[in-house]
mmCIF file of C-alpha atoms and ligand atoms in Angstrom:
data_model
loop_
_atom_site.group_PDB
_atom_site.id
_atom_site.type_symbol
_atom_site.label_atom_id
_atom_site.label_comp_id
_atom_site.label_asym_id
_atom_site.label_seq_id
_atom_site.Cartn_x
_atom_site.Cartn_y
_atom_site.Cartn_z
ATOM 1 C CA MET A 52 -23.760 -6.806 -66.548
ATOM 2 C CA ASP A 53 -20.857 -7.831 -64.274
ATOM 3 C CA THR A 54 -19.351 -5.101 -62.124
ATOM 4 C CA THR A 55 -16.093 -4.861 -64.120
ATOM 5 C CA SER A 56 -17.996 -4.102 -67.346
ATOM 6 C CA LEU A 57 -20.284 -1.752 -65.446
ATOM 7 C CA LEU A 58 -17.318 0.169 -64.039
ATOM 8 C CA ASN A 59 -15.757 0.413 -67.522
ATOM 9 C CA HIS A 60 -19.023 1.698 -68.893
ATOM 10 C CA LEU A 61 -19.308 4.368 -66.172
ATOM 11 C CA LEU A 62 -15.655 5.368 -66.663
ATOM 12 C CA ASP A 63 -16.183 5.714 -70.442
ATOM 13 C CA GLN A 64 -19.235 7.872 -69.882
ATOM 14 C CA GLY A 65 -17.535 9.988 -67.212
ATOM 15 C CA LYS A 66 -20.214 9.019 -64.708
ATOM 16 C CA ILE A 67 -17.918 7.870 -61.929
ATOM 17 C CA ALA A 68 -15.467 10.272 -60.305
ATOM 18 C CA LEU A 69 -12.373 8.090 -60.669
ATOM 19 C CA GLU A 70 -9.252 7.941 -62.834
ATOM 20 C CA PRO A 71 -9.273 4.945 -65.242
ATOM 21 C CA ALA A 72 -5.995 3.784 -63.704
ATOM 22 C CA SER A 73 -4.166 0.572 -64.659
ATOM 23 C CA PHE A 74 -4.480 -0.519 -61.025
ATOM 24 C CA LEU A 75 -8.155 -1.265 -61.671
ATOM 25 C CA TYR A 76 -7.113 -4.106 -63.997
ATOM 26 C CA GLN A 77 -4.536 -5.709 -61.691
ATOM 27 C CA VAL A 78 -5.285 -9.120 -60.229
ATOM 28 C CA PRO A 79 -5.149 -9.088 -56.395
ATOM 29 C CA SER A 80 -2.561 -11.423 -54.866
ATOM 30 C CA PRO A 81 -4.089 -14.693 -53.641
ATOM 31 C CA LEU A 82 -4.581 -15.447 -49.956
ATOM 32 C CA PRO A 83 -1.984 -17.761 -48.373
ATOM 33 C CA GLU A 84 -2.803 -21.490 -48.384
ATOM 34 C CA ASP A 85 -3.214 -21.746 -44.618
ATOM 35 C CA TRP A 86 -5.433 -18.668 -44.514
ATOM 36 C CA ASP A 87 -8.198 -18.621 -41.904
ATOM 37 C CA PHE A 88 -11.642 -16.989 -42.160
ATOM 38 C CA GLY A 89 -11.090 -15.658 -38.627
ATOM 39 C CA ARG A 90 -9.330 -12.727 -40.340
ATOM 40 C CA VAL A 91 -12.567 -11.687 -42.033
ATOM 41 C CA GLU A 92 -14.457 -12.190 -38.765
ATOM 42 C CA GLY A 93 -11.911 -9.883 -37.145
ATOM 43 C CA MET A 94 -12.321 -7.293 -39.898
ATOM 44 C CA LEU A 95 -16.117 -7.210 -39.546
ATOM 45 C CA LEU A 96 -16.134 -7.321 -35.749
ATOM 46 C CA GLY A 97 -13.386 -4.701 -35.540
ATOM 47 C CA LEU A 98 -15.566 -2.397 -37.621
ATOM 48 C CA ALA A 99 -18.637 -2.987 -35.433
ATOM 49 C CA ILE A 100 -16.610 -2.622 -32.218
ATOM 50 C CA GLY A 101 -15.027 0.659 -33.299
ATOM 51 C CA ASP A 102 -18.432 2.076 -34.183
ATOM 52 C CA ALA A 103 -19.997 0.888 -30.910
ATOM 53 C CA LEU A 104 -17.177 2.182 -28.702
ATOM 54 C CA GLY A 105 -17.278 5.552 -30.410
ATOM 55 C CA ASN A 106 -20.888 6.325 -31.196
ATOM 56 C CA THR A 107 -21.909 7.231 -27.630
ATOM 57 C CA THR A 108 -19.463 10.167 -27.679
ATOM 58 C CA GLU A 109 -19.425 10.965 -31.398
ATOM 59 C CA SER A 110 -18.467 14.491 -32.478
ATOM 60 C CA LEU A 111 -17.141 15.604 -29.090
ATOM 61 C CA LEU A 112 -13.770 17.293 -29.125
ATOM 62 C CA PRO A 113 -11.216 14.894 -27.615
ATOM 63 C CA ALA A 114 -10.306 17.221 -24.724
ATOM 64 C CA TYR A 115 -13.947 17.691 -23.739
ATOM 65 C CA ARG A 116 -14.640 13.941 -24.106
ATOM 66 C CA LYS A 117 -11.689 13.115 -21.881
ATOM 67 C CA HIS A 118 -12.752 15.661 -19.294
ATOM 68 C CA THR A 119 -16.293 14.219 -19.222
ATOM 69 C CA TYR A 120 -15.695 10.470 -19.586
ATOM 70 C CA GLY A 121 -12.010 9.896 -18.943
ATOM 71 C CA GLU A 122 -10.228 7.430 -21.246
ATOM 72 C CA ILE A 123 -12.899 5.263 -22.949
ATOM 73 C CA ARG A 124 -11.878 1.607 -23.156
ATOM 74 C CA ASP A 125 -15.280 -0.057 -22.804
ATOM 75 C CA TYR A 126 -18.830 0.451 -24.007
ATOM 76 C CA LEU A 127 -20.612 3.222 -22.123
ATOM 77 C CA PRO A 128 -24.063 2.664 -20.562
ATOM 78 C CA ASN A 129 -26.500 2.891 -23.460
ATOM 79 C CA ARG A 130 -29.989 4.350 -23.263
ATOM 80 C CA TYR A 131 -31.134 2.184 -26.177
ATOM 81 C CA ALA A 132 -30.316 -0.932 -24.117
ATOM 82 C CA ASN A 133 -31.837 0.017 -20.748
ATOM 83 C CA GLY A 134 -28.617 1.663 -19.644
ATOM 84 C CA ARG A 135 -26.534 -1.496 -20.018
ATOM 85 C CA PRO A 136 -22.880 -0.989 -21.067
ATOM 86 C CA VAL A 137 -23.156 -2.884 -24.355
ATOM 87 C CA GLY A 138 -22.154 -2.215 -27.969
ATOM 88 C CA LEU A 139 -24.840 -0.842 -30.295
ATOM 89 C CA PRO A 140 -24.596 0.145 -33.962
ATOM 90 C CA SER A 141 -24.819 3.480 -35.728
ATOM 91 C CA ASP A 142 -24.747 4.163 -39.492
ATOM 92 C CA ASP A 143 -21.214 2.802 -39.895
ATOM 93 C CA SER A 144 -21.916 -0.792 -38.893
ATOM 94 C CA GLN A 145 -25.556 -0.717 -40.031
ATOM 95 C CA MET A 146 -24.574 0.117 -43.609
ATOM 96 C CA ALA A 147 -21.571 -2.221 -43.583
ATOM 97 C CA PHE A 148 -23.647 -5.197 -42.463
ATOM 98 C CA TRP A 149 -26.511 -4.354 -44.818
ATOM 99 C CA THR A 150 -23.866 -4.512 -47.545
ATOM 100 C CA LEU A 151 -22.965 -8.001 -46.366
ATOM 101 C CA GLU A 152 -26.669 -8.876 -46.376
ATOM 102 C CA GLN A 153 -26.991 -7.784 -50.012
ATOM 103 C CA LEU A 154 -23.872 -9.737 -50.996
ATOM 104 C CA LEU A 155 -25.358 -12.848 -49.409
ATOM 105 C CA GLU A 156 -28.763 -12.381 -51.037
ATOM 106 C CA ASP A 157 -27.357 -12.066 -54.565
ATOM 107 C CA ASN A 158 -24.063 -13.902 -54.129
ATOM 108 C CA ARG A 159 -22.323 -10.774 -55.455
ATOM 109 C CA LEU A 160 -22.539 -6.994 -55.408
ATOM 110 C CA VAL A 161 -25.602 -5.609 -57.192
ATOM 111 C CA PRO A 162 -25.372 -1.818 -56.773
ATOM 112 C CA ASP A 163 -29.058 -1.125 -57.254
ATOM 113 C CA HIS A 164 -30.025 -3.737 -54.680
ATOM 114 C CA LEU A 165 -27.548 -2.218 -52.248
ATOM 115 C CA ALA A 166 -28.894 1.289 -52.863
ATOM 116 C CA ARG A 167 -32.383 -0.065 -52.149
ATOM 117 C CA LYS A 168 -31.216 -1.717 -48.949
ATOM 118 C CA PHE A 169 -29.733 1.567 -47.717
ATOM 119 C CA SER A 170 -33.107 3.208 -48.236
ATOM 120 C CA GLN A 171 -35.298 0.677 -46.430
ATOM 121 C CA GLN A 172 -34.555 1.036 -42.725
ATOM 122 C CA GLN A 173 -33.842 3.774 -40.241
ATOM 123 C CA ILE A 174 -30.182 4.792 -40.181
ATOM 124 C CA PHE A 175 -28.918 5.878 -36.752
ATOM 125 C CA GLY A 176 -26.771 9.032 -36.772
ATOM 126 C CA ILE A 177 -27.243 9.432 -40.529
ATOM 127 C CA GLY A 178 -24.847 11.865 -42.232
ATOM 128 C CA ASN A 179 -25.824 14.738 -44.547
ATOM 129 C CA THR A 180 -24.495 13.023 -47.651
ATOM 130 C CA VAL A 181 -26.433 9.798 -47.097
ATOM 131 C CA ARG A 182 -29.520 11.925 -46.426
ATOM 132 C CA ALA A 183 -28.985 13.703 -49.771
ATOM 133 C CA PHE A 184 -28.495 10.312 -51.471
ATOM 134 C CA LEU A 185 -31.848 9.153 -50.049
ATOM 135 C CA ARG A 186 -33.587 12.278 -51.379
ATOM 136 C CA SER A 187 -32.250 11.551 -54.872
ATOM 137 C CA TYR A 188 -32.719 7.808 -54.918
ATOM 138 C CA LYS A 189 -35.818 7.283 -52.826
ATOM 139 C CA ASP A 190 -37.755 10.564 -52.963
ATOM 140 C CA GLN A 191 -36.913 11.692 -56.515
ATOM 141 C CA GLY A 192 -36.562 8.180 -57.944
ATOM 142 C CA LEU A 193 -33.241 8.798 -59.694
ATOM 143 C CA PRO A 194 -31.211 5.698 -60.679
ATOM 144 C CA TRP A 195 -28.546 4.581 -58.221
ATOM 145 C CA GLU A 196 -25.703 5.692 -60.510
ATOM 146 C CA GLN A 197 -27.033 9.244 -60.475
ATOM 147 C CA SER A 198 -27.768 9.422 -56.752
ATOM 148 C CA GLY A 199 -24.233 9.527 -55.323
ATOM 149 C CA GLN A 200 -23.266 12.949 -54.025
ATOM 150 C CA PRO A 201 -20.078 14.813 -55.030
ATOM 151 C CA THR A 202 -18.784 15.153 -51.477
ATOM 152 C CA ALA A 203 -15.592 13.984 -49.783
ATOM 153 C CA GLY A 204 -17.109 12.742 -46.516
ATOM 154 C CA ASN A 205 -16.069 9.437 -44.926
ATOM 155 C CA GLY A 206 -19.532 7.821 -45.218
ATOM 156 C CA ALA A 207 -18.693 5.444 -48.065
ATOM 157 C CA LEU A 208 -15.275 4.467 -46.738
ATOM 158 C CA MET A 209 -16.746 3.551 -43.341
ATOM 159 C CA ARG A 210 -18.927 0.785 -44.820
ATOM 160 C CA ILE A 211 -16.723 -0.529 -47.649
ATOM 161 C CA ALA A 212 -14.920 -3.485 -45.973
ATOM 162 C CA PRO A 213 -17.480 -6.282 -46.676
ATOM 163 C CA VAL A 214 -17.232 -5.925 -50.477
ATOM 164 C CA LEU A 215 -14.043 -8.010 -50.466
ATOM 165 C CA ILE A 216 -15.756 -11.095 -49.011
ATOM 166 C CA PRO A 217 -17.146 -12.604 -52.264
ATOM 167 C CA HIS A 218 -13.613 -12.411 -53.702
ATOM 168 C CA LEU A 219 -11.762 -14.491 -51.103
ATOM 169 C CA ARG A 220 -11.656 -17.674 -53.186
ATOM 170 C CA ARG A 221 -10.921 -16.280 -56.614
ATOM 171 C CA PRO A 222 -9.545 -12.739 -56.456
ATOM 172 C CA SER A 223 -9.915 -10.783 -59.695
ATOM 173 C CA PRO A 224 -9.986 -7.102 -60.709
ATOM 174 C CA ALA A 225 -13.740 -7.222 -60.006
ATOM 175 C CA LEU A 226 -12.683 -6.623 -56.396
ATOM 176 C CA TRP A 227 -11.662 -3.048 -57.268
ATOM 177 C CA ALA A 228 -14.785 -2.534 -59.380
ATOM 178 C CA ASP A 229 -16.980 -3.615 -56.475
ATOM 179 C CA ALA A 230 -15.219 -1.192 -54.107
ATOM 180 C CA ALA A 231 -15.643 1.718 -56.532
ATOM 181 C CA LEU A 232 -19.289 0.978 -57.357
ATOM 182 C CA ALA A 233 -20.364 0.265 -53.774
ATOM 183 C CA GLY A 234 -18.707 3.501 -52.675
ATOM 184 C CA MET A 235 -20.157 5.740 -55.403
ATOM 185 C CA ILE A 236 -23.725 4.780 -54.489
ATOM 186 C CA THR A 237 -23.705 7.459 -51.801
ATOM 187 C CA HIS A 238 -20.467 9.423 -52.408
ATOM 188 C CA ASN A 239 -19.482 9.938 -56.057
ATOM 189 C CA ASP A 240 -16.352 11.957 -55.476
ATOM 190 C CA ARG A 241 -12.741 11.371 -56.536
ATOM 191 C CA ALA A 242 -11.280 11.401 -53.025
ATOM 192 C CA SER A 243 -14.005 9.085 -51.737
ATOM 193 C CA ASN A 244 -13.884 6.616 -54.625
ATOM 194 C CA ALA A 245 -10.073 6.553 -54.554
ATOM 195 C CA CYS A 246 -10.097 6.032 -50.760
ATOM 196 C CA CYS A 247 -12.624 3.196 -51.046
ATOM 197 C CA VAL A 248 -10.575 1.283 -53.629
ATOM 198 C CA ALA A 249 -7.234 2.043 -51.958
ATOM 199 C CA TYR A 250 -8.567 0.996 -48.543
ATOM 200 C CA ILE A 251 -10.040 -2.232 -49.909
ATOM 201 C CA HIS A 252 -6.568 -2.940 -51.309
ATOM 202 C CA LEU A 253 -5.040 -2.169 -47.909
ATOM 203 C CA LEU A 254 -7.565 -4.444 -46.144
ATOM 204 C CA TRP A 255 -6.910 -7.221 -48.655
ATOM 205 C CA GLU A 256 -3.185 -6.986 -47.939
ATOM 206 C CA CYS A 257 -3.906 -6.969 -44.167
ATOM 207 C CA LEU A 258 -5.768 -10.254 -44.596
ATOM 208 C CA ARG A 259 -2.694 -11.724 -46.314
ATOM 209 C CA LEU A 260 -0.010 -10.496 -43.883
ATOM 210 C CA LYS A 261 1.467 -13.013 -41.419
ATOM 211 C CA GLN A 262 2.496 -10.340 -38.936
ATOM 212 C CA ALA A 263 2.117 -6.610 -38.318
ATOM 213 C CA PRO A 264 3.956 -4.602 -41.008
ATOM 214 C CA GLU A 265 6.608 -1.914 -40.616
ATOM 215 C CA PRO A 266 5.028 1.445 -39.640
ATOM 216 C CA SER A 267 5.670 3.088 -43.043
ATOM 217 C CA TRP A 268 3.900 0.199 -44.838
ATOM 218 C CA TRP A 269 0.510 1.744 -44.070
ATOM 219 C CA VAL A 270 1.277 5.037 -45.818
ATOM 220 C CA ASP A 271 3.179 3.418 -48.682
ATOM 221 C CA THR A 272 0.388 0.937 -49.393
ATOM 222 C CA PHE A 273 -2.368 3.529 -49.299
ATOM 223 C CA VAL A 274 -0.570 6.263 -51.226
ATOM 224 C CA THR A 275 0.733 4.170 -54.153
ATOM 225 C CA THR A 276 -2.812 3.041 -54.929
ATOM 226 C CA ALA A 277 -4.704 6.233 -54.141
ATOM 227 C CA ARG A 278 -2.447 8.510 -56.225
ATOM 228 C CA GLU A 279 -3.218 6.540 -59.399
ATOM 229 C CA LEU A 280 -6.947 6.482 -58.775
ATOM 230 C CA GLU A 281 -7.605 9.991 -57.537
ATOM 231 C CA GLY A 282 -6.110 11.906 -60.452
ATOM 232 C CA ASN A 283 -5.876 15.672 -60.531
ATOM 233 C CA THR A 284 -7.939 17.083 -57.691
ATOM 234 C CA SER A 285 -7.856 20.079 -55.432
ATOM 235 C CA TYR A 286 -8.984 19.646 -51.840
ATOM 236 C CA THR A 287 -8.197 22.081 -49.050
ATOM 237 C CA SER A 288 -7.572 21.477 -45.370
ATOM 238 C CA ARG A 289 -10.075 23.038 -42.983
ATOM 239 C CA ASN A 290 -7.212 23.962 -40.680
ATOM 240 C CA PRO A 291 -6.238 27.451 -41.852
ATOM 241 C CA ALA A 292 -2.774 26.995 -40.354
ATOM 242 C CA LEU A 293 -2.000 24.264 -42.916
ATOM 243 C CA SER A 294 -3.157 26.125 -46.059
ATOM 244 C CA TYR A 295 -3.023 22.940 -48.121
ATOM 245 C CA GLU A 296 -4.561 22.708 -51.572
ATOM 246 C CA GLY A 297 -4.148 19.603 -53.721
ATOM 247 C CA PRO A 298 -5.020 15.914 -53.952
ATOM 248 C CA LEU A 299 -5.897 13.941 -50.840
ATOM 249 C CA TRP A 300 -3.204 11.313 -51.458
ATOM 250 C CA GLN A 301 -0.523 14.002 -51.460
ATOM 251 C CA PHE A 302 -1.755 15.530 -48.220
ATOM 252 C CA VAL A 303 -1.679 12.097 -46.595
ATOM 253 C CA ASP A 304 1.763 11.393 -48.057
ATOM 254 C CA GLN A 305 3.290 14.638 -46.741
ATOM 255 C CA GLU A 306 1.527 14.888 -43.440
ATOM 256 C CA VAL A 307 1.607 11.307 -42.158
ATOM 257 C CA ARG A 308 5.299 11.034 -43.034
ATOM 258 C CA LEU A 309 5.942 14.316 -41.222
ATOM 259 C CA ALA A 310 4.056 13.030 -38.169
ATOM 260 C CA ILE A 311 6.211 9.868 -38.185
ATOM 261 C CA LYS A 312 9.377 11.936 -38.432
ATOM 262 C CA GLN A 313 8.290 14.272 -35.629
ATOM 263 C CA ASN A 314 7.066 11.341 -33.523
ATOM 264 C CA TRP A 315 3.829 13.131 -32.739
ATOM 265 C CA SER A 316 1.288 11.384 -30.516
ATOM 266 C CA THR A 317 -1.915 10.350 -32.280
ATOM 267 C CA LEU A 318 -3.760 13.102 -30.395
ATOM 268 C CA GLU A 319 -1.270 15.783 -31.511
ATOM 269 C CA ALA A 320 -1.414 14.633 -35.131
ATOM 270 C CA CYS A 321 -5.214 14.322 -35.253
ATOM 271 C CA GLU A 322 -5.623 17.787 -33.710
ATOM 272 C CA ARG A 323 -3.361 19.218 -36.415
ATOM 273 C CA TRP A 324 -5.375 17.675 -39.273
ATOM 274 C CA TYR A 325 -8.699 17.943 -37.460
ATOM 275 C CA SER A 326 -10.491 14.624 -37.187
ATOM 276 C CA GLY A 327 -13.967 15.089 -38.570
ATOM 277 C CA ALA A 328 -15.952 13.302 -41.275
ATOM 278 C CA TYR A 329 -14.035 15.043 -44.109
ATOM 279 C CA LEU A 330 -11.723 12.542 -45.786
ATOM 280 C CA LEU A 331 -8.807 14.987 -45.743
ATOM 281 C CA GLU A 332 -9.098 14.637 -41.945
ATOM 282 C CA THR A 333 -10.313 11.056 -41.513
ATOM 283 C CA MET A 334 -7.760 9.445 -43.824
ATOM 284 C CA PRO A 335 -4.514 10.785 -42.292
ATOM 285 C CA CYS A 336 -5.907 10.092 -38.788
ATOM 286 C CA VAL A 337 -6.743 6.475 -39.696
ATOM 287 C CA LEU A 338 -3.352 5.833 -41.273
ATOM 288 C CA TYR A 339 -1.342 7.470 -38.509
ATOM 289 C CA ILE A 340 -3.205 5.518 -35.819
ATOM 290 C CA LEU A 341 -2.328 2.349 -37.777
ATOM 291 C CA VAL A 342 1.293 3.483 -38.155
ATOM 292 C CA ARG A 343 1.614 3.920 -34.389
ATOM 293 C CA HIS A 344 -0.554 1.061 -33.139
ATOM 294 C CA GLY A 345 -1.195 -1.369 -36.001
ATOM 295 C CA ASP A 346 0.528 -4.089 -33.954
ATOM 296 C CA ASN A 347 -1.949 -3.658 -31.074
ATOM 297 C CA PRO A 348 -5.676 -3.851 -31.967
ATOM 298 C CA GLU A 349 -6.931 -2.687 -28.571
ATOM 299 C CA GLU A 350 -4.683 0.361 -28.483
ATOM 300 C CA ALA A 351 -5.367 1.267 -32.137
ATOM 301 C CA ILE A 352 -9.140 1.244 -31.614
ATOM 302 C CA ALA A 353 -8.829 3.032 -28.245
ATOM 303 C CA ARG A 354 -6.752 5.823 -29.811
ATOM 304 C CA ALA A 355 -9.330 6.289 -32.581
ATOM 305 C CA VAL A 356 -12.170 6.372 -30.019
ATOM 306 C CA ASN A 357 -10.421 8.818 -27.676
ATOM 307 C CA ASP A 358 -8.245 11.014 -29.889
ATOM 308 C CA THR A 359 -10.568 11.947 -32.752
ATOM 309 C CA LYS A 360 -13.795 13.885 -33.251
ATOM 310 C CA ASP A 361 -15.698 11.646 -35.705
ATOM 311 C CA ASN A 362 -14.581 8.852 -33.462
ATOM 312 C CA ASP A 363 -17.107 6.123 -34.245
ATOM 313 C CA THR A 364 -16.338 6.219 -37.958
ATOM 314 C CA ILE A 365 -12.579 6.572 -37.559
ATOM 315 C CA ALA A 366 -12.590 3.703 -35.036
ATOM 316 C CA ALA A 367 -14.734 1.587 -37.396
ATOM 317 C CA ILE A 368 -12.265 2.122 -40.264
ATOM 318 C CA VAL A 369 -9.231 1.473 -38.020
ATOM 319 C CA GLY A 370 -11.047 -1.495 -36.451
ATOM 320 C CA ALA A 371 -11.591 -3.144 -39.833
ATOM 321 C CA ALA A 372 -7.845 -2.976 -40.576
ATOM 322 C CA VAL A 373 -6.544 -4.221 -37.219
ATOM 323 C CA GLY A 374 -9.255 -6.888 -37.227
ATOM 324 C CA ALA A 375 -8.189 -8.050 -40.707
ATOM 325 C CA LEU A 376 -4.569 -8.152 -39.579
ATOM 326 C CA HIS A 377 -4.986 -9.834 -36.196
ATOM 327 C CA GLY A 378 -8.199 -11.815 -36.723
ATOM 328 C CA ARG A 379 -11.115 -12.326 -34.373
ATOM 329 C CA ALA A 380 -8.853 -13.871 -31.729
ATOM 330 C CA GLY A 381 -6.721 -10.715 -31.685
ATOM 331 C CA LEU A 382 -9.601 -8.492 -30.563
ATOM 332 C CA PRO A 383 -10.276 -8.046 -26.825
ATOM 333 C CA ALA A 384 -12.834 -10.733 -25.860
ATOM 334 C CA ARG A 385 -14.895 -8.311 -23.728
ATOM 335 C CA TRP A 386 -15.464 -6.060 -26.745
ATOM 336 C CA VAL A 387 -16.770 -8.999 -28.800
ATOM 337 C CA SER A 388 -18.945 -10.540 -26.087
ATOM 338 C CA ASN A 389 -20.583 -7.233 -25.113
ATOM 339 C CA LEU A 390 -21.527 -6.398 -28.673
ATOM 340 C CA LEU A 391 -25.280 -6.933 -29.124
ATOM 341 C CA GLY A 392 -24.836 -7.599 -32.851
ATOM 342 C CA ARG A 393 -27.696 -5.374 -33.989
ATOM 343 C CA THR A 394 -28.161 -3.618 -37.330
ATOM 344 C CA THR A 395 -31.563 -2.174 -36.327
ATOM 345 C CA ALA A 396 -33.250 -1.312 -33.016
ATOM 346 C CA ASP A 397 -33.956 -4.892 -31.957
ATOM 347 C CA ASP A 398 -32.286 -7.521 -34.170
ATOM 348 C CA ASP A 399 -29.858 -8.736 -31.485
ATOM 349 C CA TRP A 400 -27.191 -11.178 -32.731
ATOM 350 C CA HIS A 401 -27.882 -10.466 -36.421
ATOM 351 C CA ILE A 402 -24.306 -9.514 -37.322
ATOM 352 C CA PHE A 403 -23.019 -12.789 -35.866
ATOM 353 C CA GLU A 404 -25.509 -14.687 -38.052
ATOM 354 C CA LEU A 405 -24.419 -12.723 -41.116
ATOM 355 C CA ILE A 406 -20.760 -13.469 -40.387
ATOM 356 C CA GLU A 407 -21.545 -17.187 -40.096
ATOM 357 C CA SER A 408 -23.529 -17.140 -43.353
ATOM 358 C CA ALA A 409 -20.687 -15.319 -45.088
ATOM 359 C CA LYS A 410 -18.263 -17.996 -43.917
ATOM 360 C CA GLN A 411 -20.456 -20.776 -45.267
ATOM 361 C CA THR A 412 -21.372 -19.058 -48.529
ATOM 362 C CA PHE A 413 -18.153 -17.388 -49.560
ATOM 363 C CA TRP A 414 -15.506 -19.533 -47.901
ATOM 364 C CA GLN A 415 -16.569 -23.043 -46.901
ATOM 365 C CA ALA A 416 -18.902 -23.867 -49.779
ATOM 366 C CA ASP A 417 -17.420 -24.583 -53.175
ATOM 367 C CA PRO A 418 -17.238 -21.297 -55.006
ATOM 368 C CA PRO A 419 -20.378 -20.835 -57.109
ATOM 369 C CA LEU A 420 -19.924 -20.768 -60.881
ATOM 370 C CA THR A 421 -20.201 -17.277 -62.278
ATOM 371 C CA SER A 422 -23.099 -16.793 -64.604
ATOM 372 C CA ASP A 423 -22.016 -13.662 -66.416
HETATM 373 MG MG1 MG B 48 -21.771 6.692 -36.874
#
């Protein structure tokens, strides 16, 4: 079954936490004629760079991190690479590049194959939700569509970017289906599924843009899509001072616009929302960093790394967007050249090989005929 029919089936049966919104049937706008694959290289490398710059100080409070390390703008010495200051992966880039591996193996998204791939190798810095997914899928043997957890963590959003790659040549609504299905494998939650589809839409538009957009574009683009897809939900902020209860899209809409109006620094805004792995924290932080620094990839990634708590994941998500917008050439060369390119403990250079294969398979080669 193709992924569009599969999504419809799951929506009909109420097995995916997502509103059956008309957006899911819209055809994505085509890429411009002079479009260059360097944008996708930038998206994937930006994700890996953000993860690698952040994962050595993950979960520290920004003030403590700053006190201990100063402003981080390069890879820290890494004990998994004999103390060399090089970029290594954690769960964010591991799972993103394993997704790309699955797409290359099957020429398209096959959710069960992706679920299997997630359960085959050691995941560094694994989150609670992915651990619970593995218990269901691997230990209890439940099918992939029953193994996603109903939690609003950022662990699906962090790895979603590669699903757009098979769609570059002939964009269709299957792009949104792939985002929803790939996301729900681990996190089957309305906020997470809506964020995955809305962010894939945002990344797709970043690939198409000729120049950095107006600051408000980031919020507008995310919110118009997410509000349709999320439906009626009730999430609360963990900051008692905010006492918010309602859908994620509305929190983002109110709060990021308020931050723009008040001209808060990214640190001030992220401290207000908190900046952990909860999507009600991650999502406004990501968007506000893009609002303030979307025109400057180095500064955007540096703010995510330094000003947030779940910094590797937030920097990976921000990195994918600024990479898609500015392309590989727009990323600082030292961050690219000092990235080891691993997805496991010792597969140096693997992500660069995957990126090259993706270019040949999904962009340079004639598009394969669909069989379904
Ligand atoms: Mg991580």
